[in-house]
Amino acid sequence: MRSILTPLITTFLLASCVSQPEGVTPVESFELDRYLGKWYEIARLDHSFEEGLTHVTAHYSLDDDGNVTVINRGYDAQKSEWSEAEGTAKFVDSPDVGFLKVSFFGPFYGSYIVFELDQDYQHAFVAGPNTDYLWLLSRQPTVPDALIQKFENQAQTLGFPIDQLIYVDQSDKP
């Protein structure tokens, strides 16, 4: 019995991490080649893996297997050092839909859902598997107030706790 339940439970746990918050729809006509490169984190809902980090960036590149290498980097002022994490992302369904799964450790994946993306690939709104995970990314370290307002309005409509957003310091690098 245990040998049957273990794979079922493992499969359930892994599948449950690659889900979408209600109402969040990944962008279609997604072009990975245009998404690759450096992005600045403008705003986020905080989590232990990013707690206290400033100057956070994400860099996306293709690896030899056709997967996306993800390098997240941020500055920890308390330790006076840079923190970096490397992961791998893969498309959940079709490569023209902005719904990926990303892993920073082992076989455990979490959702990475691009639900808003401008036509020039200069800013992106990204969600995780539920409304606890939310990011505003930009190709530039600052964005216009109108974009922040659009991000907050859309996120609030979708049920994200925008009162808990952290706006990331991207001013002069340490």
Short mmCIF file of N, CA and C in Angstrom, two decimals:
data_model
loop_
_atom_site.label_atom_id
_atom_site.label_comp_id
_atom_site.label_asym_id
_atom_site.label_seq_id
_atom_site.Cartn_x
_atom_site.Cartn_y
_atom_site.Cartn_z
N MET A 1 0.83 -1.20 0.00
CA MET A 1 0.00 0.00 0.00
C MET A 1 0.87 1.26 0.00
N ARG A 2 1.90 1.25 0.85
CA ARG A 2 2.77 2.41 0.95
C ARG A 2 3.45 2.69 -0.39
N SER A 3 3.82 1.63 -1.11
CA SER A 3 4.51 1.82 -2.39
C SER A 3 3.59 2.45 -3.44
N ILE A 4 2.30 2.30 -3.29
CA ILE A 4 1.34 2.92 -4.21
C ILE A 4 1.09 4.37 -3.81
N LEU A 5 0.96 4.62 -2.52
CA LEU A 5 0.65 5.97 -2.05
C LEU A 5 1.80 6.95 -2.23
N THR A 6 3.02 6.51 -2.03
CA THR A 6 4.16 7.42 -2.12
C THR A 6 4.24 8.11 -3.48
N PRO A 7 4.19 7.36 -4.61
CA PRO A 7 4.21 8.07 -5.90
C PRO A 7 2.99 8.96 -6.11
N LEU A 8 1.83 8.55 -5.63
CA LEU A 8 0.63 9.36 -5.80
C LEU A 8 0.73 10.67 -5.02
N ILE A 9 1.20 10.58 -3.78
CA ILE A 9 1.34 11.78 -2.96
C ILE A 9 2.41 12.69 -3.55
N THR A 10 3.53 12.11 -3.97
CA THR A 10 4.59 12.91 -4.58
C THR A 10 4.10 13.61 -5.84
N THR A 11 3.39 12.89 -6.68
CA THR A 11 2.84 13.48 -7.90
C THR A 11 1.88 14.60 -7.57
N PHE A 12 1.02 14.40 -6.59
CA PHE A 12 0.07 15.44 -6.18
C PHE A 12 0.80 16.69 -5.69
N LEU A 13 1.81 16.50 -4.84
CA LEU A 13 2.53 17.64 -4.29
C LEU A 13 3.26 18.41 -5.39
N LEU A 14 3.88 17.68 -6.30
CA LEU A 14 4.58 18.36 -7.39
C LEU A 14 3.62 19.08 -8.31
N ALA A 15 2.50 18.47 -8.61
CA ALA A 15 1.51 19.09 -9.50
C ALA A 15 0.87 20.30 -8.85
N SER A 16 0.67 20.25 -7.54
CA SER A 16 -0.01 21.36 -6.87
C SER A 16 0.85 22.62 -6.84
N CYS A 17 2.16 22.48 -6.98
CA CYS A 17 3.04 23.64 -6.99
C CYS A 17 3.01 24.36 -8.34
N VAL A 18 2.57 23.66 -9.37
CA VAL A 18 2.50 24.25 -10.70
C VAL A 18 1.03 24.51 -11.02
N SER A 19 0.50 25.50 -10.33
CA SER A 19 -0.91 25.86 -10.50
C SER A 19 -0.99 27.36 -10.77
N GLN A 20 -2.21 27.84 -10.98
CA GLN A 20 -2.43 29.26 -11.26
C GLN A 20 -3.43 29.83 -10.25
N PRO A 21 -3.19 31.06 -9.81
CA PRO A 21 -4.21 31.71 -8.99
C PRO A 21 -5.47 31.93 -9.84
N GLU A 22 -6.60 31.87 -9.20
CA GLU A 22 -7.87 32.07 -9.91
C GLU A 22 -7.86 33.43 -10.62
N GLY A 23 -8.24 33.43 -11.88
CA GLY A 23 -8.33 34.65 -12.66
C GLY A 23 -7.04 35.08 -13.35
N VAL A 24 -5.92 34.49 -12.96
CA VAL A 24 -4.64 34.84 -13.58
C VAL A 24 -4.49 34.01 -14.86
N THR A 25 -4.36 34.70 -15.97
CA THR A 25 -4.25 34.05 -17.28
C THR A 25 -2.90 34.36 -17.89
N PRO A 26 -2.11 33.35 -18.23
CA PRO A 26 -0.82 33.61 -18.86
C PRO A 26 -0.98 34.29 -20.21
N VAL A 27 -0.02 35.14 -20.55
CA VAL A 27 -0.05 35.79 -21.85
C VAL A 27 0.11 34.75 -22.95
N GLU A 28 -0.52 35.03 -24.07
CA GLU A 28 -0.38 34.17 -25.24
C GLU A 28 0.52 34.89 -26.25
N SER A 29 0.95 34.19 -27.26
CA SER A 29 1.90 34.71 -28.24
C SER A 29 3.20 35.14 -27.56
N PHE A 30 3.56 34.41 -26.51
CA PHE A 30 4.78 34.66 -25.75
C PHE A 30 5.99 34.28 -26.61
N GLU A 31 6.99 35.14 -26.61
CA GLU A 31 8.21 34.89 -27.37
C GLU A 31 9.40 34.83 -26.42
N LEU A 32 9.85 33.63 -26.13
CA LEU A 32 10.92 33.45 -25.16
C LEU A 32 12.18 34.22 -25.54
N ASP A 33 12.55 34.20 -26.80
CA ASP A 33 13.77 34.90 -27.23
C ASP A 33 13.74 36.37 -26.84
N ARG A 34 12.57 36.97 -26.89
CA ARG A 34 12.43 38.39 -26.54
C ARG A 34 12.42 38.59 -25.02
N TYR A 35 12.06 37.54 -24.27
CA TYR A 35 11.97 37.64 -22.82
C TYR A 35 13.34 37.42 -22.15
N LEU A 36 14.22 36.71 -22.83
CA LEU A 36 15.54 36.41 -22.27
C LEU A 36 16.30 37.69 -21.97
N GLY A 37 17.24 37.59 -21.05
CA GLY A 37 18.06 38.74 -20.68
C GLY A 37 17.81 39.19 -19.26
N LYS A 38 18.23 40.39 -18.97
CA LYS A 38 18.17 40.94 -17.61
C LYS A 38 16.89 41.69 -17.35
N TRP A 39 16.31 41.45 -16.18
CA TRP A 39 15.13 42.16 -15.70
C TRP A 39 15.41 42.68 -14.29
N TYR A 40 14.92 43.86 -13.99
CA TYR A 40 15.01 44.43 -12.64
C TYR A 40 13.70 44.16 -11.92
N GLU A 41 13.83 43.78 -10.66
CA GLU A 41 12.64 43.59 -9.83
C GLU A 41 12.24 44.95 -9.26
N ILE A 42 11.05 45.39 -9.64
CA ILE A 42 10.56 46.69 -9.19
C ILE A 42 9.73 46.55 -7.92
N ALA A 43 8.87 45.53 -7.89
CA ALA A 43 8.01 45.29 -6.72
C ALA A 43 7.82 43.80 -6.54
N ARG A 44 7.53 43.40 -5.31
CA ARG A 44 7.29 41.98 -5.01
C ARG A 44 6.50 41.83 -3.73
N LEU A 45 5.89 40.68 -3.60
CA LEU A 45 5.42 40.23 -2.30
C LEU A 45 6.60 39.49 -1.68
N ASP A 46 6.94 39.82 -0.46
CA ASP A 46 8.18 39.32 0.14
C ASP A 46 8.06 37.87 0.60
N HIS A 47 9.18 37.17 0.52
CA HIS A 47 9.31 35.79 0.98
C HIS A 47 10.69 35.61 1.58
N SER A 48 10.86 34.56 2.34
CA SER A 48 12.13 34.34 3.03
C SER A 48 13.31 34.29 2.08
N PHE A 49 13.11 33.80 0.86
CA PHE A 49 14.22 33.68 -0.08
C PHE A 49 14.65 35.03 -0.66
N GLU A 50 13.86 36.09 -0.45
CA GLU A 50 14.23 37.43 -0.93
C GLU A 50 14.23 38.46 0.19
N GLU A 51 13.94 38.03 1.38
CA GLU A 51 13.79 38.95 2.50
C GLU A 51 15.02 39.84 2.68
N GLY A 52 14.77 41.14 2.69
CA GLY A 52 15.82 42.11 2.93
C GLY A 52 16.71 42.41 1.74
N LEU A 53 16.47 41.78 0.60
CA LEU A 53 17.33 42.01 -0.56
C LEU A 53 16.92 43.28 -1.32
N THR A 54 17.92 44.01 -1.75
CA THR A 54 17.73 45.17 -2.61
C THR A 54 18.45 44.89 -3.93
N HIS A 55 18.26 45.76 -4.91
CA HIS A 55 18.97 45.65 -6.18
C HIS A 55 18.80 44.27 -6.80
N VAL A 56 17.58 43.75 -6.71
CA VAL A 56 17.31 42.40 -7.19
C VAL A 56 17.13 42.41 -8.71
N THR A 57 17.78 41.46 -9.35
CA THR A 57 17.64 41.27 -10.79
C THR A 57 17.41 39.79 -11.07
N ALA A 58 16.85 39.54 -12.22
CA ALA A 58 16.69 38.18 -12.72
C ALA A 58 17.27 38.16 -14.12
N HIS A 59 18.06 37.13 -14.41
CA HIS A 59 18.63 36.99 -15.74
C HIS A 59 18.20 35.63 -16.29
N TYR A 60 17.63 35.66 -17.49
CA TYR A 60 17.13 34.46 -18.14
C TYR A 60 17.95 34.20 -19.40
N SER A 61 18.41 32.95 -19.55
CA SER A 61 19.16 32.56 -20.74
C SER A 61 18.83 31.11 -21.08
N LEU A 62 19.10 30.74 -22.32
CA LEU A 62 18.86 29.36 -22.76
C LEU A 62 20.06 28.50 -22.43
N ASP A 63 19.80 27.28 -21.95
CA ASP A 63 20.91 26.35 -21.74
C ASP A 63 21.01 25.41 -22.95
N ASP A 64 21.96 24.52 -22.92
CA ASP A 64 22.20 23.63 -24.05
C ASP A 64 21.05 22.66 -24.30
N ASP A 65 20.22 22.41 -23.29
CA ASP A 65 19.09 21.49 -23.43
C ASP A 65 17.81 22.18 -23.89
N GLY A 66 17.87 23.50 -24.09
CA GLY A 66 16.67 24.24 -24.49
C GLY A 66 15.83 24.71 -23.32
N ASN A 67 16.31 24.48 -22.10
CA ASN A 67 15.62 24.99 -20.91
C ASN A 67 16.11 26.41 -20.63
N VAL A 68 15.42 27.08 -19.74
CA VAL A 68 15.79 28.44 -19.38
C VAL A 68 16.57 28.41 -18.07
N THR A 69 17.77 28.97 -18.10
CA THR A 69 18.54 29.13 -16.87
C THR A 69 18.12 30.45 -16.24
N VAL A 70 17.82 30.41 -14.96
CA VAL A 70 17.37 31.58 -14.21
C VAL A 70 18.41 31.90 -13.15
N ILE A 71 18.91 33.12 -13.17
CA ILE A 71 19.83 33.55 -12.12
C ILE A 71 19.22 34.78 -11.46
N ASN A 72 18.83 34.61 -10.20
CA ASN A 72 18.29 35.70 -9.40
C ASN A 72 19.42 36.20 -8.50
N ARG A 73 19.54 37.52 -8.43
CA ARG A 73 20.63 38.11 -7.67
C ARG A 73 20.11 39.32 -6.92
N GLY A 74 20.55 39.49 -5.67
CA GLY A 74 20.17 40.64 -4.88
C GLY A 74 21.22 40.95 -3.83
N TYR A 75 21.17 42.15 -3.32
CA TYR A 75 22.15 42.59 -2.33
C TYR A 75 21.55 42.53 -0.93
N ASP A 76 22.29 41.90 -0.02
CA ASP A 76 21.89 41.79 1.38
C ASP A 76 22.73 42.79 2.17
N ALA A 77 22.12 43.91 2.51
CA ALA A 77 22.85 44.99 3.19
C ALA A 77 23.31 44.58 4.58
N GLN A 78 22.54 43.75 5.28
CA GLN A 78 22.94 43.32 6.62
C GLN A 78 24.23 42.51 6.59
N LYS A 79 24.41 41.73 5.55
CA LYS A 79 25.63 40.92 5.42
C LYS A 79 26.68 41.59 4.53
N SER A 80 26.30 42.70 3.93
CA SER A 80 27.18 43.41 2.99
C SER A 80 27.71 42.48 1.90
N GLU A 81 26.77 41.70 1.33
CA GLU A 81 27.17 40.77 0.27
C GLU A 81 26.03 40.51 -0.70
N TRP A 82 26.40 40.06 -1.88
CA TRP A 82 25.43 39.68 -2.89
C TRP A 82 24.99 38.25 -2.66
N SER A 83 23.71 38.02 -2.90
CA SER A 83 23.14 36.68 -2.79
C SER A 83 22.67 36.28 -4.19
N GLU A 84 22.93 35.04 -4.56
CA GLU A 84 22.57 34.59 -5.90
C GLU A 84 21.98 33.18 -5.84
N ALA A 85 20.97 32.95 -6.65
CA ALA A 85 20.35 31.63 -6.76
C ALA A 85 20.18 31.29 -8.23
N GLU A 86 20.53 30.06 -8.58
CA GLU A 86 20.39 29.62 -9.97
C GLU A 86 19.35 28.52 -10.05
N GLY A 87 18.48 28.63 -11.04
CA GLY A 87 17.44 27.65 -11.24
C GLY A 87 17.22 27.34 -12.70
N THR A 88 16.24 26.51 -12.94
CA THR A 88 15.88 26.11 -14.30
C THR A 88 14.39 26.28 -14.48
N ALA A 89 14.00 26.79 -15.64
CA ALA A 89 12.58 26.95 -15.96
C ALA A 89 12.26 26.19 -17.24
N LYS A 90 11.04 25.65 -17.27
CA LYS A 90 10.54 24.91 -18.43
C LYS A 90 9.10 25.33 -18.66
N PHE A 91 8.66 25.27 -19.91
CA PHE A 91 7.28 25.59 -20.20
C PHE A 91 6.36 24.50 -19.66
N VAL A 92 5.23 24.92 -19.10
CA VAL A 92 4.24 23.97 -18.59
C VAL A 92 3.48 23.35 -19.75
N ASP A 93 3.08 24.16 -20.69
CA ASP A 93 2.33 23.68 -21.85
C ASP A 93 3.09 24.04 -23.12
N SER A 94 2.58 25.00 -23.81
CA SER A 94 3.13 25.42 -25.09
C SER A 94 4.16 26.54 -24.90
N PRO A 95 5.24 26.56 -25.71
CA PRO A 95 6.24 27.62 -25.57
C PRO A 95 5.76 29.00 -26.02
N ASP A 96 4.56 29.10 -26.54
CA ASP A 96 4.04 30.43 -26.89
C ASP A 96 3.05 30.95 -25.85
N VAL A 97 3.01 30.28 -24.69
CA VAL A 97 2.17 30.71 -23.56
C VAL A 97 3.10 31.00 -22.39
N GLY A 98 2.95 32.16 -21.75
CA GLY A 98 3.82 32.58 -20.66
C GLY A 98 3.56 31.88 -19.35
N PHE A 99 3.53 30.55 -19.37
CA PHE A 99 3.32 29.74 -18.17
C PHE A 99 4.47 28.74 -18.08
N LEU A 100 5.37 29.01 -17.14
CA LEU A 100 6.52 28.15 -16.94
C LEU A 100 6.53 27.59 -15.53
N LYS A 101 7.35 26.59 -15.34
CA LYS A 101 7.60 26.09 -13.99
C LYS A 101 9.08 26.27 -13.74
N VAL A 102 9.42 26.70 -12.55
CA VAL A 102 10.82 26.98 -12.23
C VAL A 102 11.22 26.22 -10.98
N SER A 103 12.47 25.76 -10.97
CA SER A 103 13.00 25.03 -9.83
C SER A 103 14.36 25.59 -9.45
N PHE A 104 14.53 25.82 -8.16
CA PHE A 104 15.82 26.24 -7.64
C PHE A 104 16.46 25.13 -6.81
N PHE A 105 15.71 24.05 -6.58
CA PHE A 105 16.26 22.92 -5.85
C PHE A 105 15.52 21.64 -6.23
N GLY A 106 16.30 20.74 -6.78
CA GLY A 106 15.81 19.39 -7.08
C GLY A 106 14.62 19.33 -8.00
N PRO A 107 13.78 18.34 -7.74
CA PRO A 107 12.64 18.10 -8.63
C PRO A 107 11.41 18.95 -8.30
N PHE A 108 11.55 19.90 -7.39
CA PHE A 108 10.41 20.68 -6.95
C PHE A 108 10.28 21.95 -7.78
N TYR A 109 9.13 22.11 -8.42
CA TYR A 109 8.88 23.24 -9.30
C TYR A 109 7.76 24.11 -8.77
N GLY A 110 7.85 25.39 -9.04
CA GLY A 110 6.79 26.32 -8.73
C GLY A 110 6.39 27.06 -10.01
N SER A 111 5.18 27.56 -10.01
CA SER A 111 4.67 28.28 -11.17
C SER A 111 5.35 29.62 -11.36
N TYR A 112 5.52 29.97 -12.62
CA TYR A 112 6.02 31.28 -13.03
C TYR A 112 5.11 31.70 -14.18
N ILE A 113 4.17 32.59 -13.87
CA ILE A 113 3.13 32.94 -14.84
C ILE A 113 3.25 34.41 -15.22
N VAL A 114 3.61 34.64 -16.47
CA VAL A 114 3.65 36.00 -17.00
C VAL A 114 2.23 36.33 -17.43
N PHE A 115 1.57 37.24 -16.69
CA PHE A 115 0.17 37.53 -16.99
C PHE A 115 -0.05 38.92 -17.59
N GLU A 116 1.00 39.68 -17.69
CA GLU A 116 0.95 40.99 -18.37
C GLU A 116 2.34 41.24 -18.93
N LEU A 117 2.38 41.63 -20.20
CA LEU A 117 3.65 41.86 -20.86
C LEU A 117 3.41 42.87 -21.98
N ASP A 118 4.17 43.96 -21.95
CA ASP A 118 3.97 44.95 -23.00
C ASP A 118 4.54 44.44 -24.32
N GLN A 119 4.12 45.03 -25.41
CA GLN A 119 4.50 44.53 -26.73
C GLN A 119 5.99 44.64 -27.01
N ASP A 120 6.69 45.52 -26.29
CA ASP A 120 8.13 45.68 -26.49
C ASP A 120 8.97 44.86 -25.49
N TYR A 121 8.29 44.08 -24.64
CA TYR A 121 8.98 43.25 -23.64
C TYR A 121 9.86 44.11 -22.73
N GLN A 122 9.28 45.21 -22.23
CA GLN A 122 9.99 46.11 -21.34
C GLN A 122 9.51 46.01 -19.89
N HIS A 123 8.32 45.48 -19.67
CA HIS A 123 7.84 45.22 -18.31
C HIS A 123 6.98 43.97 -18.32
N ALA A 124 6.94 43.31 -17.16
CA ALA A 124 6.15 42.08 -17.03
C ALA A 124 5.56 42.01 -15.63
N PHE A 125 4.32 41.51 -15.56
CA PHE A 125 3.68 41.20 -14.29
C PHE A 125 3.73 39.67 -14.18
N VAL A 126 4.25 39.18 -13.06
CA VAL A 126 4.48 37.74 -12.91
C VAL A 126 3.86 37.27 -11.61
N ALA A 127 3.19 36.12 -11.67
CA ALA A 127 2.59 35.50 -10.49
C ALA A 127 3.20 34.11 -10.29
N GLY A 128 3.03 33.61 -9.09
CA GLY A 128 3.41 32.24 -8.77
C GLY A 128 2.17 31.37 -8.70
N PRO A 129 2.23 30.28 -7.93
CA PRO A 129 1.12 29.33 -7.89
C PRO A 129 -0.13 29.82 -7.18
N ASN A 130 0.02 30.89 -6.38
CA ASN A 130 -1.14 31.43 -5.66
C ASN A 130 -0.92 32.93 -5.45
N THR A 131 -1.82 33.58 -4.76
CA THR A 131 -1.74 35.04 -4.61
C THR A 131 -0.71 35.49 -3.57
N ASP A 132 0.13 34.58 -3.10
CA ASP A 132 1.22 34.95 -2.21
C ASP A 132 2.48 35.35 -2.98
N TYR A 133 2.47 35.12 -4.29
CA TYR A 133 3.66 35.34 -5.11
C TYR A 133 3.33 36.30 -6.24
N LEU A 134 4.05 37.43 -6.28
CA LEU A 134 3.76 38.46 -7.28
C LEU A 134 5.01 39.32 -7.48
N TRP A 135 5.30 39.63 -8.76
CA TRP A 135 6.43 40.47 -9.10
C TRP A 135 6.08 41.43 -10.22
N LEU A 136 6.67 42.61 -10.17
CA LEU A 136 6.69 43.55 -11.28
C LEU A 136 8.14 43.63 -11.73
N LEU A 137 8.39 43.24 -12.97
CA LEU A 137 9.74 43.25 -13.53
C LEU A 137 9.82 44.27 -14.64
N SER A 138 11.02 44.84 -14.81
CA SER A 138 11.24 45.84 -15.85
C SER A 138 12.65 45.69 -16.41
N ARG A 139 12.82 46.09 -17.65
CA ARG A 139 14.15 46.11 -18.26
C ARG A 139 14.99 47.26 -17.71
N GLN A 140 14.34 48.23 -17.09
CA GLN A 140 15.02 49.39 -16.51
C GLN A 140 14.85 49.36 -14.99
N PRO A 141 15.77 49.98 -14.25
CA PRO A 141 15.67 49.94 -12.78
C PRO A 141 14.55 50.80 -12.19
N THR A 142 13.94 51.65 -13.01
CA THR A 142 12.79 52.44 -12.54
C THR A 142 11.70 52.37 -13.59
N VAL A 143 10.47 52.61 -13.16
CA VAL A 143 9.32 52.61 -14.07
C VAL A 143 8.45 53.82 -13.77
N PRO A 144 7.64 54.24 -14.73
CA PRO A 144 6.73 55.36 -14.49
C PRO A 144 5.67 55.01 -13.44
N ASP A 145 5.21 56.04 -12.73
CA ASP A 145 4.16 55.84 -11.73
C ASP A 145 2.91 55.22 -12.34
N ALA A 146 2.61 55.56 -13.58
CA ALA A 146 1.41 55.02 -14.23
C ALA A 146 1.50 53.49 -14.36
N LEU A 147 2.69 52.96 -14.58
CA LEU A 147 2.85 51.50 -14.66
C LEU A 147 2.65 50.86 -13.29
N ILE A 148 3.17 51.49 -12.26
CA ILE A 148 2.97 50.97 -10.90
C ILE A 148 1.48 50.97 -10.57
N GLN A 149 0.78 52.03 -10.92
CA GLN A 149 -0.66 52.10 -10.66
C GLN A 149 -1.39 51.00 -11.41
N LYS A 150 -1.04 50.77 -12.67
CA LYS A 150 -1.65 49.70 -13.46
C LYS A 150 -1.39 48.33 -12.81
N PHE A 151 -0.16 48.11 -12.38
CA PHE A 151 0.22 46.87 -11.71
C PHE A 151 -0.60 46.66 -10.44
N GLU A 152 -0.66 47.69 -9.60
CA GLU A 152 -1.42 47.59 -8.35
C GLU A 152 -2.90 47.34 -8.61
N ASN A 153 -3.49 48.06 -9.57
CA ASN A 153 -4.91 47.89 -9.88
C ASN A 153 -5.21 46.47 -10.37
N GLN A 154 -4.40 46.00 -11.30
CA GLN A 154 -4.62 44.66 -11.84
C GLN A 154 -4.41 43.60 -10.77
N ALA A 155 -3.37 43.76 -9.98
CA ALA A 155 -3.09 42.79 -8.91
C ALA A 155 -4.21 42.76 -7.87
N GLN A 156 -4.70 43.92 -7.49
CA GLN A 156 -5.79 43.98 -6.52
C GLN A 156 -7.05 43.32 -7.06
N THR A 157 -7.37 43.57 -8.33
CA THR A 157 -8.53 42.95 -8.96
C THR A 157 -8.42 41.43 -8.94
N LEU A 158 -7.19 40.92 -9.06
CA LEU A 158 -6.96 39.47 -9.08
C LEU A 158 -6.85 38.87 -7.68
N GLY A 159 -6.91 39.70 -6.65
CA GLY A 159 -6.91 39.18 -5.28
C GLY A 159 -5.56 39.14 -4.59
N PHE A 160 -4.56 39.78 -5.16
CA PHE A 160 -3.25 39.83 -4.51
C PHE A 160 -3.28 40.89 -3.40
N PRO A 161 -2.58 40.65 -2.28
CA PRO A 161 -2.56 41.61 -1.17
C PRO A 161 -1.59 42.76 -1.45
N ILE A 162 -2.04 43.74 -2.22
CA ILE A 162 -1.13 44.80 -2.65
C ILE A 162 -0.64 45.68 -1.49
N ASP A 163 -1.33 45.64 -0.36
CA ASP A 163 -0.86 46.40 0.80
C ASP A 163 0.43 45.81 1.37
N GLN A 164 0.81 44.61 0.91
CA GLN A 164 2.04 43.97 1.37
C GLN A 164 3.18 44.06 0.35
N LEU A 165 2.96 44.80 -0.72
CA LEU A 165 4.00 44.93 -1.74
C LEU A 165 5.23 45.64 -1.18
N ILE A 166 6.36 45.18 -1.63
CA ILE A 166 7.63 45.82 -1.32
C ILE A 166 8.17 46.39 -2.61
N TYR A 167 8.56 47.65 -2.59
CA TYR A 167 9.16 48.28 -3.76
C TYR A 167 10.67 48.23 -3.56
N VAL A 168 11.33 47.58 -4.49
CA VAL A 168 12.74 47.23 -4.36
C VAL A 168 13.64 48.42 -4.66
N ASP A 169 14.59 48.66 -3.78
CA ASP A 169 15.56 49.73 -3.99
C ASP A 169 16.47 49.33 -5.14
N GLN A 170 16.43 50.10 -6.21
CA GLN A 170 17.30 49.88 -7.37
C GLN A 170 18.21 51.09 -7.59
N SER A 171 18.27 51.98 -6.58
CA SER A 171 19.11 53.17 -6.72
C SER A 171 20.59 52.76 -6.70
N ASP A 172 21.46 53.71 -6.61
CA ASP A 172 22.91 53.48 -6.68
C ASP A 172 23.32 52.12 -6.10
N LYS A 173 24.01 51.34 -6.93
CA LYS A 173 24.42 50.00 -6.51
C LYS A 173 25.43 50.07 -5.35
N PRO A 174 25.31 49.13 -4.44
CA PRO A 174 26.25 49.10 -3.29
C PRO A 174 27.67 48.77 -3.73
#
